[in-house]
PDB file of C-alpha atoms in Angstrom:
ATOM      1  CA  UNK A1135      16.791  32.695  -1.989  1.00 62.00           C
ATOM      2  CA  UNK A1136      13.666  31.349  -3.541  1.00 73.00           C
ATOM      3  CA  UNK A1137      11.682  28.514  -3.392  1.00 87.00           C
ATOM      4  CA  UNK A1138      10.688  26.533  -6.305  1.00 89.00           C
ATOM      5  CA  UNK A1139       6.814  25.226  -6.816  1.00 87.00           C
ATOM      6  CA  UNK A1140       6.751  21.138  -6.290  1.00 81.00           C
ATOM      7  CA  UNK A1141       7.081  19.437  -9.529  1.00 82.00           C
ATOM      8  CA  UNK A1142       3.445  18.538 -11.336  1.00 86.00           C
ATOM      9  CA  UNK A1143       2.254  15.058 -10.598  1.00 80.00           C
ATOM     10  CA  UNK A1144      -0.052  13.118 -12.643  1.00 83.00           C
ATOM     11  CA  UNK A1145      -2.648  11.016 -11.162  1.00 83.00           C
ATOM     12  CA  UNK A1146      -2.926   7.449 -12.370  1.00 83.00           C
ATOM     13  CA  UNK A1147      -6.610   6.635 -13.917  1.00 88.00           C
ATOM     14  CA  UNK A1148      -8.950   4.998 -11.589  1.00 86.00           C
ATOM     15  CA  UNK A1149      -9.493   2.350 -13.082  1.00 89.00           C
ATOM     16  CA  UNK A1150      -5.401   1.072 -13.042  1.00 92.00           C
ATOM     17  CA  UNK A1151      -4.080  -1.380 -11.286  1.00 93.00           C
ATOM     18  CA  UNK A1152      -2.099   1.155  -9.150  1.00 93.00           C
ATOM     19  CA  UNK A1153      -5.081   3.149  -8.433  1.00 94.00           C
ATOM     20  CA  UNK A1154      -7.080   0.038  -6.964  1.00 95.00           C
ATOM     21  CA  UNK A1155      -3.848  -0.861  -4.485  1.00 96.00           C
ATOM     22  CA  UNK A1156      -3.971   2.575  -3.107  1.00 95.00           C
ATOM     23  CA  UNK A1157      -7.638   2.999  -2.599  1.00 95.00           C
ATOM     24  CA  UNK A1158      -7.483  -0.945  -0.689  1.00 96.00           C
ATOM     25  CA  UNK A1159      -4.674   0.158   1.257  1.00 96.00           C
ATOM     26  CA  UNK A1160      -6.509   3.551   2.718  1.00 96.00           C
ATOM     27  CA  UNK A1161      -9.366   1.051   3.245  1.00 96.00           C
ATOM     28  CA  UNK A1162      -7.070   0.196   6.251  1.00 96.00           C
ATOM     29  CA  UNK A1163      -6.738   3.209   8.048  1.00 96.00           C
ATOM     30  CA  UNK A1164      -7.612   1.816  11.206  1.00 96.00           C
ATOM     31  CA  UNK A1165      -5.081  -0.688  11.536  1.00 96.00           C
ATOM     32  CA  UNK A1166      -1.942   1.311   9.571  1.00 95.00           C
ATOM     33  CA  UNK A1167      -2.686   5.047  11.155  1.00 95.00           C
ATOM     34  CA  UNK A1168       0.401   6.403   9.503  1.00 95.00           C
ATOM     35  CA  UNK A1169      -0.195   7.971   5.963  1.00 94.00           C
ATOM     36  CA  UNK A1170       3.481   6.984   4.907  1.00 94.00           C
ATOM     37  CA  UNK A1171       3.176   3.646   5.977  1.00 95.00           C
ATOM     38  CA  UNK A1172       0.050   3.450   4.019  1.00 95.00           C
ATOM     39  CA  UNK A1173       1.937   4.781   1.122  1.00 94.00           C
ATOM     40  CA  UNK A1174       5.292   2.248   1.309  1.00 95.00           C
ATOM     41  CA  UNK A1175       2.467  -0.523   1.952  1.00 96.00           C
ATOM     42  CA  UNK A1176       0.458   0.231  -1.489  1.00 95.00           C
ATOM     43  CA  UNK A1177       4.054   0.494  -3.678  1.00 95.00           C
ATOM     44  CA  UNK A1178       5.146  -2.266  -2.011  1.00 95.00           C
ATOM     45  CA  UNK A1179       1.785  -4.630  -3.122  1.00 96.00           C
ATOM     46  CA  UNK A1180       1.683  -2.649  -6.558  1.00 95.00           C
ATOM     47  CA  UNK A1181       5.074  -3.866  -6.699  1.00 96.00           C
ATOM     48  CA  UNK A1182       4.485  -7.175  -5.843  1.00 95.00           C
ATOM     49  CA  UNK A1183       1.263  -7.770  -8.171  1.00 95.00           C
ATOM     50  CA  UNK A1184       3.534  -6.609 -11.242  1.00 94.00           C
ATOM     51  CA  UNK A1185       6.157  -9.720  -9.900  1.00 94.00           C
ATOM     52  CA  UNK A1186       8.591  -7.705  -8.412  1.00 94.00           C
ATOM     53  CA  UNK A1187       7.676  -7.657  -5.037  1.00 90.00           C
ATOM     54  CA  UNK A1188       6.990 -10.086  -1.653  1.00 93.00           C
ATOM     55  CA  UNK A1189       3.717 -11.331  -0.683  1.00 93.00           C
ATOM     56  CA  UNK A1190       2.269  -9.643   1.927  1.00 93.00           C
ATOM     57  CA  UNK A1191       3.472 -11.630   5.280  1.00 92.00           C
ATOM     58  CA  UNK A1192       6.735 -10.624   4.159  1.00 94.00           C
ATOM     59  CA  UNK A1193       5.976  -7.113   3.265  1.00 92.00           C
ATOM     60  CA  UNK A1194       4.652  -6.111   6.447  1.00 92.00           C
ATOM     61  CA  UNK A1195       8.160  -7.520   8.322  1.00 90.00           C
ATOM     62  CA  UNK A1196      10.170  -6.251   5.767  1.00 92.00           C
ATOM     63  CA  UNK A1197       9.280  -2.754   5.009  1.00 89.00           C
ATOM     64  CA  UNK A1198       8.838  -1.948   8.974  1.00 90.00           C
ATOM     65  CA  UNK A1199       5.035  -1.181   8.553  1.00 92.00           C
ATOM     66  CA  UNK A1200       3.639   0.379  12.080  1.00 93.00           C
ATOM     67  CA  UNK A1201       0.357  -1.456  12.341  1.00 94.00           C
ATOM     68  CA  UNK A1202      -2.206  -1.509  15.250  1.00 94.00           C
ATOM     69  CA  UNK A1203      -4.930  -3.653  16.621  1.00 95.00           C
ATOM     70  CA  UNK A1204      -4.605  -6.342  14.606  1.00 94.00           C
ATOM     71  CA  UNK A1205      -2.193  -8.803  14.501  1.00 94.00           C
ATOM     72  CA  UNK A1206       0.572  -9.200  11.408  1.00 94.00           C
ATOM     73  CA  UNK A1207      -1.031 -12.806  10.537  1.00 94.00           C
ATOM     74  CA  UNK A1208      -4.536 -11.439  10.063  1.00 96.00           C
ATOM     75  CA  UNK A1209      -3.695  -8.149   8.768  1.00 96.00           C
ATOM     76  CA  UNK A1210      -1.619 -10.304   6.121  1.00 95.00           C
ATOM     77  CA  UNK A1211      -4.346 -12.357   5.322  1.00 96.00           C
ATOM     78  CA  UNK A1212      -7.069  -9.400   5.035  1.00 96.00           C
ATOM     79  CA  UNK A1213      -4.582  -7.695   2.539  1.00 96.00           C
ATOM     80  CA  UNK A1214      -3.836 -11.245   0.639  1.00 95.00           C
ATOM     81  CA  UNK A1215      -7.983 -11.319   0.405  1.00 96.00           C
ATOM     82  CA  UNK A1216      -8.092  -8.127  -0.961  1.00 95.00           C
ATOM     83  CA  UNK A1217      -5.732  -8.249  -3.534  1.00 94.00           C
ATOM     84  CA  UNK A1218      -7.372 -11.663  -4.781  1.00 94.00           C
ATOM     85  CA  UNK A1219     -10.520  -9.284  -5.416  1.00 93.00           C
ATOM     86  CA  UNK A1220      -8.411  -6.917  -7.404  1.00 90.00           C
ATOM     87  CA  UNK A1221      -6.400  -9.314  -9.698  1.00 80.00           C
TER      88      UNK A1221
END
């Protein structure tokens, strides 16, 4: 039996939307240690900047994002701040 090569992705330009979510996100490494959490977290906000999604307080309840060392209030309001600067 063989294995088949993963399918081709294609990265989104740097300067999209998408692109900025992800890059703020990884800016919180310290508080969401998990690389899949980071992940869910950055769809979830790119999903909620194109109206689709919840605001961050709910987000972070919601989608069962591990965070540590800060508290889901002020994490909510650091990612709220952040995603002022990149509307």
């Amino acid at each position: 039996m063989t294995t088949l090569p993963p399918p081709k992705v294609k990265k989104a330009p740097e300067d999209s939307l998408e692109s900025k979510v992800y890059s703020m996100v990884e800016t919180f490494k310290e508080y969401i240690p998990t690389p899949s959490d980071r992940n869910r977290l950055s769809y979830c906000l790119f999903k909620y900047l194109n109206g689709e999604g919840d605001a961050p307080k709910i987000l972070l309840k919601t989608s069962k994002i591990n965070y540590e060392g800060i508290s889901k209030e002020e994490l909510a309001k650091k990612l709220d701040e952040e995603l002022t600067k990149i509307k």
